[in-house]
Short mmCIF file of N, CA and C in Angstrom, two decimals:
data_model
loop_
_atom_site.label_atom_id
_atom_site.label_comp_id
_atom_site.label_asym_id
_atom_site.label_seq_id
_atom_site.Cartn_x
_atom_site.Cartn_y
_atom_site.Cartn_z
N LYS A 1005 14.28 -7.93 -0.43
CA LYS A 1005 14.33 -7.86 -1.88
C LYS A 1005 13.05 -8.43 -2.51
N TYR A 1006 12.50 -9.47 -1.91
CA TYR A 1006 11.36 -10.14 -2.51
C TYR A 1006 10.03 -9.75 -1.88
N LEU A 1007 10.08 -9.05 -0.75
CA LEU A 1007 8.87 -8.68 -0.03
C LEU A 1007 8.75 -7.17 0.09
N GLY A 1008 7.53 -6.70 -0.10
CA GLY A 1008 7.19 -5.31 0.21
C GLY A 1008 6.13 -5.38 1.28
N ARG A 1009 6.06 -4.36 2.13
CA ARG A 1009 5.04 -4.42 3.18
C ARG A 1009 4.51 -3.03 3.49
N VAL A 1010 3.24 -3.02 3.87
CA VAL A 1010 2.57 -1.81 4.30
C VAL A 1010 1.89 -2.15 5.61
N PHE A 1011 2.20 -1.36 6.62
CA PHE A 1011 1.67 -1.61 7.95
C PHE A 1011 0.29 -0.98 8.13
N GLN A 1012 -0.39 -1.42 9.17
CA GLN A 1012 -1.71 -0.89 9.52
C GLN A 1012 -1.64 0.60 9.81
N ASP A 1013 -0.63 1.01 10.51
CA ASP A 1013 -0.48 2.41 10.89
C ASP A 1013 0.33 3.14 9.82
N PRO A 1014 -0.26 4.11 9.11
CA PRO A 1014 0.48 4.81 8.06
C PRO A 1014 1.71 5.55 8.58
N MET A 1015 1.77 5.78 9.90
CA MET A 1015 2.93 6.45 10.48
C MET A 1015 4.14 5.53 10.52
N THR A 1016 3.92 4.22 10.47
CA THR A 1016 4.99 3.25 10.61
C THR A 1016 5.87 3.16 9.36
N GLY A 1017 5.30 3.33 8.19
CA GLY A 1017 6.05 3.10 6.96
C GLY A 1017 6.78 4.30 6.41
N THR A 1018 6.66 5.44 7.07
CA THR A 1018 7.30 6.66 6.58
C THR A 1018 7.96 7.42 7.73
N ALA A 1019 8.80 8.38 7.37
CA ALA A 1019 9.44 9.24 8.35
C ALA A 1019 8.77 10.61 8.28
N ALA A 1020 7.98 10.94 9.29
CA ALA A 1020 7.14 12.13 9.29
C ALA A 1020 7.91 13.44 9.13
N THR A 1021 9.09 13.52 9.68
CA THR A 1021 9.84 14.78 9.65
C THR A 1021 10.67 14.95 8.38
N MET A 1022 10.65 13.94 7.54
CA MET A 1022 11.39 14.03 6.28
C MET A 1022 10.42 14.40 5.15
N GLN A 1023 10.98 14.93 4.07
CA GLN A 1023 10.19 15.31 2.91
C GLN A 1023 9.71 14.07 2.15
N ILE A 1024 8.69 14.26 1.32
CA ILE A 1024 8.17 13.17 0.50
C ILE A 1024 9.28 12.57 -0.34
N GLU A 1025 10.06 13.43 -1.01
CA GLU A 1025 11.12 12.92 -1.89
C GLU A 1025 12.21 12.19 -1.10
N GLU A 1026 12.47 12.61 0.13
CA GLU A 1026 13.47 11.93 0.95
C GLU A 1026 12.98 10.54 1.35
N ASN A 1027 11.71 10.42 1.68
CA ASN A 1027 11.13 9.12 2.00
C ASN A 1027 11.20 8.20 0.78
N MET A 1028 10.88 8.76 -0.38
CA MET A 1028 10.92 7.97 -1.61
C MET A 1028 12.34 7.52 -1.94
N ALA A 1029 13.32 8.39 -1.69
CA ALA A 1029 14.72 8.04 -1.94
C ALA A 1029 15.15 6.88 -1.06
N LEU A 1030 14.73 6.90 0.20
CA LEU A 1030 15.05 5.77 1.09
C LEU A 1030 14.47 4.47 0.54
N ALA A 1031 13.23 4.53 0.07
CA ALA A 1031 12.58 3.33 -0.47
C ALA A 1031 13.25 2.87 -1.76
N ALA A 1032 13.57 3.81 -2.63
CA ALA A 1032 14.17 3.47 -3.93
C ALA A 1032 15.57 2.88 -3.77
N ARG A 1033 16.26 3.30 -2.73
CA ARG A 1033 17.64 2.85 -2.51
C ARG A 1033 17.74 1.63 -1.59
N ARG A 1034 16.58 1.09 -1.18
CA ARG A 1034 16.57 -0.07 -0.29
C ARG A 1034 17.37 -1.22 -0.91
N GLY A 1035 18.28 -1.75 -0.14
CA GLY A 1035 19.10 -2.88 -0.60
C GLY A 1035 20.31 -2.49 -1.42
N MET A 1036 20.49 -1.21 -1.70
CA MET A 1036 21.61 -0.75 -2.51
C MET A 1036 22.78 -0.36 -1.61
N THR A 1037 23.96 -0.36 -2.17
CA THR A 1037 25.15 0.09 -1.45
C THR A 1037 25.05 1.59 -1.22
N ARG A 1038 25.35 2.01 -0.04
CA ARG A 1038 25.30 3.44 0.30
C ARG A 1038 26.58 4.13 -0.17
N SER A 1039 26.42 5.41 -0.48
CA SER A 1039 27.59 6.20 -0.89
C SER A 1039 27.53 7.56 -0.19
N LEU A 1040 28.51 8.37 -0.44
CA LEU A 1040 28.57 9.69 0.15
C LEU A 1040 28.08 10.78 -0.80
N ARG A 1041 27.51 10.38 -1.92
CA ARG A 1041 27.05 11.39 -2.87
C ARG A 1041 25.91 12.19 -2.24
N PRO A 1042 25.84 13.46 -2.56
CA PRO A 1042 24.86 14.33 -1.91
C PRO A 1042 23.44 14.16 -2.45
N GLY A 1043 22.49 14.22 -1.57
CA GLY A 1043 21.08 14.38 -1.85
C GLY A 1043 20.44 13.58 -2.95
N ILE A 1044 19.45 14.19 -3.54
CA ILE A 1044 18.62 13.57 -4.56
C ILE A 1044 18.91 14.25 -5.89
N THR A 1045 19.19 13.47 -6.91
CA THR A 1045 19.51 14.03 -8.23
C THR A 1045 18.25 14.51 -8.93
N ALA A 1046 18.42 15.33 -9.94
CA ALA A 1046 17.28 15.82 -10.73
C ALA A 1046 16.57 14.65 -11.41
N LYS A 1047 17.34 13.66 -11.85
CA LYS A 1047 16.75 12.49 -12.50
C LYS A 1047 15.88 11.70 -11.51
N GLU A 1048 16.38 11.53 -10.30
CA GLU A 1048 15.61 10.83 -9.27
C GLU A 1048 14.34 11.61 -8.93
N ARG A 1049 14.48 12.91 -8.79
CA ARG A 1049 13.34 13.77 -8.45
C ARG A 1049 12.24 13.65 -9.51
N GLU A 1050 12.64 13.62 -10.77
CA GLU A 1050 11.66 13.49 -11.85
C GLU A 1050 11.00 12.11 -11.82
N PHE A 1051 11.77 11.08 -11.50
CA PHE A 1051 11.22 9.73 -11.37
C PHE A 1051 10.18 9.69 -10.24
N TYR A 1052 10.50 10.29 -9.11
CA TYR A 1052 9.57 10.32 -7.98
C TYR A 1052 8.30 11.08 -8.35
N ARG A 1053 8.48 12.18 -9.07
CA ARG A 1053 7.32 12.97 -9.50
C ARG A 1053 6.40 12.13 -10.39
N GLU A 1054 6.98 11.39 -11.32
CA GLU A 1054 6.18 10.54 -12.22
C GLU A 1054 5.48 9.43 -11.44
N GLN A 1055 6.17 8.84 -10.48
CA GLN A 1055 5.56 7.78 -9.66
C GLN A 1055 4.39 8.33 -8.86
N LEU A 1056 4.55 9.52 -8.30
CA LEU A 1056 3.48 10.12 -7.50
C LEU A 1056 2.27 10.50 -8.36
N LYS A 1057 2.49 10.86 -9.61
CA LYS A 1057 1.38 11.18 -10.52
C LYS A 1057 0.43 10.00 -10.64
N ILE A 1058 0.98 8.80 -10.60
CA ILE A 1058 0.18 7.58 -10.72
C ILE A 1058 -0.92 7.56 -9.66
N LEU A 1059 -0.61 8.06 -8.46
CA LEU A 1059 -1.56 8.03 -7.36
C LEU A 1059 -2.75 8.96 -7.58
N GLY A 1060 -2.55 10.02 -8.37
CA GLY A 1060 -3.63 10.95 -8.65
C GLY A 1060 -4.07 11.76 -7.43
N LEU A 1061 -3.14 12.00 -6.50
CA LEU A 1061 -3.47 12.73 -5.28
C LEU A 1061 -2.85 14.13 -5.24
N GLY A 1062 -2.15 14.52 -6.31
CA GLY A 1062 -1.52 15.83 -6.35
C GLY A 1062 -0.21 15.91 -5.57
N LEU A 1063 0.30 14.79 -5.11
CA LEU A 1063 1.53 14.80 -4.32
C LEU A 1063 2.77 15.09 -5.16
N GLU A 1064 2.67 14.92 -6.46
CA GLU A 1064 3.83 15.18 -7.33
C GLU A 1064 4.26 16.63 -7.29
N ASP A 1065 3.37 17.51 -6.87
CA ASP A 1065 3.70 18.93 -6.75
C ASP A 1065 4.11 19.30 -5.33
N ARG A 1066 4.25 18.31 -4.46
CA ARG A 1066 4.57 18.57 -3.05
C ARG A 1066 5.79 17.76 -2.60
N LEU A 1067 6.73 17.52 -3.49
CA LEU A 1067 7.89 16.68 -3.17
C LEU A 1067 8.66 17.13 -1.95
N THR A 1068 8.68 18.42 -1.68
CA THR A 1068 9.46 18.91 -0.54
C THR A 1068 8.61 19.11 0.72
N SER A 1069 7.35 18.71 0.67
CA SER A 1069 6.49 18.77 1.86
C SER A 1069 6.88 17.67 2.83
N LYS A 1070 6.75 17.96 4.11
CA LYS A 1070 7.01 16.95 5.13
C LYS A 1070 5.89 15.91 5.09
N VAL A 1071 6.24 14.66 5.19
CA VAL A 1071 5.27 13.58 5.14
C VAL A 1071 4.26 13.69 6.29
N GLY A 1072 4.68 14.22 7.42
CA GLY A 1072 3.80 14.37 8.56
C GLY A 1072 2.62 15.30 8.31
N LEU A 1073 2.67 16.10 7.24
CA LEU A 1073 1.59 17.01 6.90
C LEU A 1073 0.51 16.36 6.04
N LEU A 1074 0.75 15.14 5.59
CA LEU A 1074 -0.21 14.44 4.73
C LEU A 1074 -1.33 13.83 5.55
N SER A 1075 -2.48 13.63 4.91
CA SER A 1075 -3.58 12.92 5.57
C SER A 1075 -3.19 11.45 5.70
N GLY A 1076 -3.93 10.73 6.51
CA GLY A 1076 -3.67 9.30 6.68
C GLY A 1076 -3.78 8.54 5.37
N GLY A 1077 -4.77 8.88 4.56
CA GLY A 1077 -4.94 8.23 3.27
C GLY A 1077 -3.81 8.53 2.31
N GLN A 1078 -3.38 9.79 2.26
CA GLN A 1078 -2.26 10.16 1.40
C GLN A 1078 -0.99 9.45 1.86
N ARG A 1079 -0.81 9.41 3.15
CA ARG A 1079 0.40 8.79 3.70
C ARG A 1079 0.41 7.29 3.43
N GLN A 1080 -0.75 6.65 3.54
CA GLN A 1080 -0.82 5.21 3.28
C GLN A 1080 -0.59 4.94 1.79
N ALA A 1081 -1.12 5.78 0.92
CA ALA A 1081 -0.88 5.63 -0.52
C ALA A 1081 0.59 5.80 -0.83
N LEU A 1082 1.24 6.77 -0.19
CA LEU A 1082 2.68 6.97 -0.36
C LEU A 1082 3.45 5.74 0.12
N THR A 1083 3.06 5.20 1.25
CA THR A 1083 3.71 4.01 1.80
C THR A 1083 3.58 2.84 0.83
N LEU A 1084 2.40 2.69 0.24
CA LEU A 1084 2.17 1.63 -0.74
C LEU A 1084 3.06 1.82 -1.96
N LEU A 1085 3.15 3.05 -2.43
CA LEU A 1085 4.03 3.35 -3.57
C LEU A 1085 5.48 3.04 -3.22
N MET A 1086 5.91 3.44 -2.03
CA MET A 1086 7.29 3.19 -1.60
C MET A 1086 7.58 1.69 -1.52
N ALA A 1087 6.59 0.91 -1.09
CA ALA A 1087 6.79 -0.54 -0.95
C ALA A 1087 6.94 -1.23 -2.30
N THR A 1088 6.55 -0.54 -3.37
CA THR A 1088 6.62 -1.15 -4.70
C THR A 1088 7.62 -0.48 -5.62
N MET A 1089 8.42 0.45 -5.10
CA MET A 1089 9.39 1.14 -5.96
C MET A 1089 10.42 0.18 -6.54
N ASN A 1090 10.79 -0.82 -5.75
CA ASN A 1090 11.58 -1.94 -6.25
C ASN A 1090 10.59 -3.11 -6.21
N PRO A 1091 9.85 -3.34 -7.30
CA PRO A 1091 8.71 -4.26 -7.24
C PRO A 1091 9.05 -5.61 -6.60
N PRO A 1092 8.37 -5.92 -5.50
CA PRO A 1092 8.60 -7.19 -4.83
C PRO A 1092 7.83 -8.33 -5.50
N LYS A 1093 8.15 -9.53 -5.14
CA LYS A 1093 7.39 -10.69 -5.61
C LYS A 1093 6.07 -10.79 -4.87
N LEU A 1094 6.09 -10.42 -3.59
CA LEU A 1094 4.92 -10.50 -2.72
C LEU A 1094 4.79 -9.21 -1.94
N LEU A 1095 3.60 -8.63 -1.95
CA LEU A 1095 3.33 -7.41 -1.20
C LEU A 1095 2.42 -7.76 -0.04
N LEU A 1096 2.87 -7.47 1.19
CA LEU A 1096 2.10 -7.75 2.40
C LEU A 1096 1.42 -6.47 2.86
N LEU A 1097 0.11 -6.52 3.01
CA LEU A 1097 -0.66 -5.36 3.45
C LEU A 1097 -1.40 -5.73 4.73
N ASP A 1098 -1.01 -5.10 5.83
CA ASP A 1098 -1.61 -5.38 7.12
C ASP A 1098 -2.62 -4.28 7.46
N GLU A 1099 -3.88 -4.56 7.23
CA GLU A 1099 -4.97 -3.62 7.48
C GLU A 1099 -4.65 -2.20 7.00
N PRO A 1100 -4.38 -2.04 5.72
CA PRO A 1100 -3.97 -0.73 5.22
C PRO A 1100 -5.05 0.34 5.31
N ALA A 1101 -6.32 -0.04 5.45
CA ALA A 1101 -7.40 0.94 5.52
C ALA A 1101 -7.80 1.30 6.94
N ALA A 1102 -7.07 0.80 7.92
CA ALA A 1102 -7.41 1.08 9.33
C ALA A 1102 -7.42 2.58 9.59
N GLY A 1103 -8.50 3.07 10.16
CA GLY A 1103 -8.60 4.47 10.53
C GLY A 1103 -8.92 5.42 9.38
N MET A 1104 -9.19 4.88 8.20
CA MET A 1104 -9.48 5.75 7.06
C MET A 1104 -10.98 5.99 6.93
N ASN A 1105 -11.32 7.15 6.39
CA ASN A 1105 -12.72 7.42 6.10
C ASN A 1105 -13.09 6.73 4.78
N PRO A 1106 -14.38 6.65 4.43
CA PRO A 1106 -14.79 5.93 3.21
C PRO A 1106 -14.14 6.45 1.93
N ASN A 1107 -13.95 7.76 1.81
CA ASN A 1107 -13.31 8.29 0.60
C ASN A 1107 -11.85 7.87 0.50
N GLU A 1108 -11.13 7.94 1.63
CA GLU A 1108 -9.73 7.51 1.64
C GLU A 1108 -9.63 6.02 1.34
N THR A 1109 -10.56 5.23 1.88
CA THR A 1109 -10.55 3.79 1.63
C THR A 1109 -10.78 3.50 0.15
N LYS A 1110 -11.70 4.23 -0.46
CA LYS A 1110 -11.97 4.05 -1.89
C LYS A 1110 -10.73 4.37 -2.72
N GLU A 1111 -10.06 5.48 -2.38
CA GLU A 1111 -8.82 5.85 -3.08
C GLU A 1111 -7.75 4.78 -2.89
N LEU A 1112 -7.65 4.26 -1.67
CA LEU A 1112 -6.67 3.22 -1.39
C LEU A 1112 -6.98 1.96 -2.19
N MET A 1113 -8.26 1.60 -2.28
CA MET A 1113 -8.66 0.41 -3.04
C MET A 1113 -8.25 0.56 -4.51
N GLU A 1114 -8.46 1.74 -5.06
CA GLU A 1114 -8.06 2.00 -6.45
C GLU A 1114 -6.54 1.91 -6.60
N THR A 1115 -5.82 2.44 -5.64
CA THR A 1115 -4.35 2.40 -5.69
C THR A 1115 -3.84 0.97 -5.60
N ILE A 1116 -4.39 0.19 -4.67
CA ILE A 1116 -3.97 -1.21 -4.52
C ILE A 1116 -4.27 -1.98 -5.80
N SER A 1117 -5.45 -1.78 -6.37
CA SER A 1117 -5.82 -2.46 -7.61
C SER A 1117 -4.86 -2.10 -8.74
N PHE A 1118 -4.52 -0.80 -8.83
CA PHE A 1118 -3.59 -0.36 -9.85
C PHE A 1118 -2.23 -1.03 -9.67
N VAL A 1119 -1.72 -1.01 -8.45
CA VAL A 1119 -0.41 -1.60 -8.15
C VAL A 1119 -0.41 -3.08 -8.50
N ARG A 1120 -1.46 -3.79 -8.08
CA ARG A 1120 -1.57 -5.22 -8.36
C ARG A 1120 -1.50 -5.48 -9.86
N ASP A 1121 -2.30 -4.74 -10.62
CA ASP A 1121 -2.38 -4.96 -12.07
C ASP A 1121 -1.14 -4.45 -12.80
N HIS A 1122 -0.65 -3.27 -12.40
CA HIS A 1122 0.50 -2.66 -13.07
C HIS A 1122 1.77 -3.50 -12.91
N PHE A 1123 1.99 -4.00 -11.71
CA PHE A 1123 3.21 -4.77 -11.44
C PHE A 1123 2.97 -6.27 -11.52
N ASN A 1124 1.71 -6.67 -11.76
CA ASN A 1124 1.35 -8.09 -11.84
C ASN A 1124 1.93 -8.85 -10.65
N MET A 1125 1.62 -8.35 -9.44
CA MET A 1125 2.20 -8.95 -8.24
C MET A 1125 1.13 -9.58 -7.37
N THR A 1126 1.59 -10.50 -6.57
CA THR A 1126 0.73 -11.14 -5.59
C THR A 1126 0.67 -10.27 -4.35
N ILE A 1127 -0.54 -10.10 -3.83
CA ILE A 1127 -0.74 -9.30 -2.63
C ILE A 1127 -1.40 -10.17 -1.57
N LEU A 1128 -0.81 -10.17 -0.39
CA LEU A 1128 -1.40 -10.83 0.77
C LEU A 1128 -1.98 -9.71 1.63
N LEU A 1129 -3.30 -9.70 1.74
CA LEU A 1129 -4.01 -8.62 2.42
C LEU A 1129 -4.68 -9.14 3.69
N ILE A 1130 -4.42 -8.47 4.79
CA ILE A 1130 -5.14 -8.72 6.03
C ILE A 1130 -6.00 -7.49 6.24
N GLU A 1131 -7.32 -7.68 6.25
CA GLU A 1131 -8.21 -6.52 6.29
C GLU A 1131 -9.59 -6.91 6.80
N HIS A 1132 -10.22 -5.98 7.53
CA HIS A 1132 -11.57 -6.20 8.05
C HIS A 1132 -12.62 -5.43 7.27
N ASP A 1133 -12.22 -4.51 6.42
CA ASP A 1133 -13.15 -3.72 5.62
C ASP A 1133 -13.58 -4.57 4.42
N MET A 1134 -14.78 -5.12 4.49
CA MET A 1134 -15.24 -6.06 3.46
C MET A 1134 -15.45 -5.40 2.10
N LYS A 1135 -15.77 -4.09 2.07
CA LYS A 1135 -15.89 -3.41 0.78
C LYS A 1135 -14.52 -3.38 0.09
N LEU A 1136 -13.49 -3.08 0.86
CA LEU A 1136 -12.14 -3.07 0.31
C LEU A 1136 -11.75 -4.46 -0.15
N VAL A 1137 -11.98 -5.44 0.70
CA VAL A 1137 -11.63 -6.83 0.38
C VAL A 1137 -12.33 -7.28 -0.90
N SER A 1138 -13.64 -7.07 -0.96
CA SER A 1138 -14.38 -7.55 -2.14
C SER A 1138 -14.03 -6.75 -3.39
N GLY A 1139 -13.54 -5.52 -3.20
CA GLY A 1139 -13.17 -4.69 -4.34
C GLY A 1139 -11.84 -5.03 -4.97
N ILE A 1140 -10.96 -5.73 -4.25
CA ILE A 1140 -9.64 -6.00 -4.82
C ILE A 1140 -9.23 -7.47 -4.83
N CYS A 1141 -9.90 -8.31 -4.04
CA CYS A 1141 -9.43 -9.69 -3.90
C CYS A 1141 -10.15 -10.65 -4.86
N GLU A 1142 -9.37 -11.53 -5.45
CA GLU A 1142 -9.93 -12.57 -6.30
C GLU A 1142 -10.22 -13.83 -5.49
N GLU A 1143 -9.37 -14.08 -4.52
CA GLU A 1143 -9.48 -15.26 -3.66
C GLU A 1143 -9.39 -14.82 -2.21
N LEU A 1144 -10.13 -15.49 -1.34
CA LEU A 1144 -10.10 -15.18 0.07
C LEU A 1144 -9.87 -16.43 0.90
N THR A 1145 -9.18 -16.22 2.00
CA THR A 1145 -9.12 -17.22 3.07
C THR A 1145 -9.55 -16.47 4.32
N VAL A 1146 -10.62 -16.92 4.92
CA VAL A 1146 -11.14 -16.29 6.13
C VAL A 1146 -10.78 -17.15 7.32
N LEU A 1147 -10.13 -16.51 8.30
CA LEU A 1147 -9.74 -17.21 9.52
C LEU A 1147 -10.65 -16.78 10.67
N ASN A 1148 -10.91 -17.70 11.56
CA ASN A 1148 -11.66 -17.41 12.77
C ASN A 1148 -10.92 -18.09 13.91
N PHE A 1149 -10.36 -17.30 14.81
CA PHE A 1149 -9.56 -17.80 15.92
C PHE A 1149 -8.44 -18.73 15.43
N GLY A 1150 -7.77 -18.32 14.33
CA GLY A 1150 -6.61 -19.04 13.83
C GLY A 1150 -6.91 -20.25 12.97
N LYS A 1151 -8.16 -20.56 12.75
CA LYS A 1151 -8.54 -21.72 11.93
C LYS A 1151 -9.23 -21.23 10.66
N VAL A 1152 -8.98 -21.94 9.55
CA VAL A 1152 -9.60 -21.57 8.28
C VAL A 1152 -11.11 -21.83 8.37
N LEU A 1153 -11.86 -20.77 8.13
CA LEU A 1153 -13.31 -20.85 8.17
C LEU A 1153 -13.87 -21.09 6.77
N ALA A 1154 -13.27 -20.42 5.78
CA ALA A 1154 -13.70 -20.58 4.39
C ALA A 1154 -12.56 -20.13 3.49
N GLN A 1155 -12.54 -20.71 2.28
CA GLN A 1155 -11.47 -20.39 1.33
C GLN A 1155 -12.02 -20.58 -0.07
N GLY A 1156 -11.65 -19.65 -0.98
CA GLY A 1156 -12.08 -19.78 -2.36
C GLY A 1156 -12.30 -18.43 -3.01
N PRO A 1157 -13.05 -18.43 -4.13
CA PRO A 1157 -13.35 -17.17 -4.81
C PRO A 1157 -14.10 -16.21 -3.88
N THR A 1158 -13.80 -14.93 -4.00
CA THR A 1158 -14.32 -13.91 -3.08
C THR A 1158 -15.83 -13.98 -2.92
N ALA A 1159 -16.57 -13.99 -4.01
CA ALA A 1159 -18.04 -13.98 -3.92
C ALA A 1159 -18.56 -15.19 -3.15
N GLU A 1160 -17.98 -16.35 -3.41
CA GLU A 1160 -18.42 -17.56 -2.70
C GLU A 1160 -18.13 -17.45 -1.20
N VAL A 1161 -16.94 -17.01 -0.86
CA VAL A 1161 -16.54 -16.94 0.54
C VAL A 1161 -17.41 -15.92 1.30
N LEU A 1162 -17.67 -14.77 0.68
CA LEU A 1162 -18.46 -13.74 1.35
C LEU A 1162 -19.93 -14.15 1.51
N ASN A 1163 -20.37 -15.15 0.75
CA ASN A 1163 -21.73 -15.66 0.88
C ASN A 1163 -21.80 -16.93 1.72
N ASP A 1164 -20.67 -17.39 2.23
CA ASP A 1164 -20.64 -18.59 3.07
C ASP A 1164 -21.36 -18.28 4.39
N PRO A 1165 -22.32 -19.12 4.80
CA PRO A 1165 -23.06 -18.86 6.04
C PRO A 1165 -22.18 -18.72 7.28
N GLN A 1166 -21.10 -19.48 7.36
CA GLN A 1166 -20.20 -19.38 8.52
C GLN A 1166 -19.49 -18.03 8.55
N VAL A 1167 -19.09 -17.53 7.38
CA VAL A 1167 -18.42 -16.24 7.29
C VAL A 1167 -19.40 -15.13 7.66
N ILE A 1168 -20.60 -15.23 7.16
CA ILE A 1168 -21.63 -14.23 7.46
C ILE A 1168 -21.88 -14.17 8.97
N THR A 1169 -22.00 -15.32 9.57
CA THR A 1169 -22.25 -15.38 11.02
C THR A 1169 -21.06 -14.81 11.80
N ALA A 1170 -19.85 -15.19 11.44
CA ALA A 1170 -18.66 -14.80 12.20
C ALA A 1170 -18.25 -13.33 11.98
N TYR A 1171 -18.39 -12.83 10.75
CA TYR A 1171 -17.83 -11.51 10.45
C TYR A 1171 -18.80 -10.46 9.95
N LEU A 1172 -19.80 -10.88 9.26
CA LEU A 1172 -20.68 -9.91 8.62
C LEU A 1172 -21.99 -9.69 9.38
N GLY A 1173 -22.27 -10.57 10.31
CA GLY A 1173 -23.52 -10.46 11.07
C GLY A 1173 -24.68 -11.07 10.29
N GLU A 1174 -25.54 -11.75 11.00
CA GLU A 1174 -26.65 -12.43 10.31
C GLU A 1174 -27.74 -11.46 9.95
#
């Protein structure tokens, strides 16, 4: 109820053989009592369509497409949207840009920023893509072999000599 999560592998957070709207229904109904009522209502379908429009990926016109047909970036954006359908207090993102090309990563960064600002939620991000990190994070904690290497405002941490040596290269 209080946590949303997005895994590193976009295949993990969705059901590939199910339709986009079916995946969204599962996410929207998380934590609710199950019933025997059939399928997805017209009202739910319209809600899902409006939510997908936010992503700006054209998925609102593909509600009945199988999720397995989406690109990795589209699928990860859908997973992020599903994780926030019942807005959590804390959103956990485990390397959400893994395996994405630069354009998909940029789209993901915009989506994460929108979600953060729109829902005013705290996001805990684990990520190695420094462009993504610097584009969305206000504060950073950098770990090296399980120990805190640096902590503070993003710009300061990314300019820390220890961080540069350990992660960014000298």
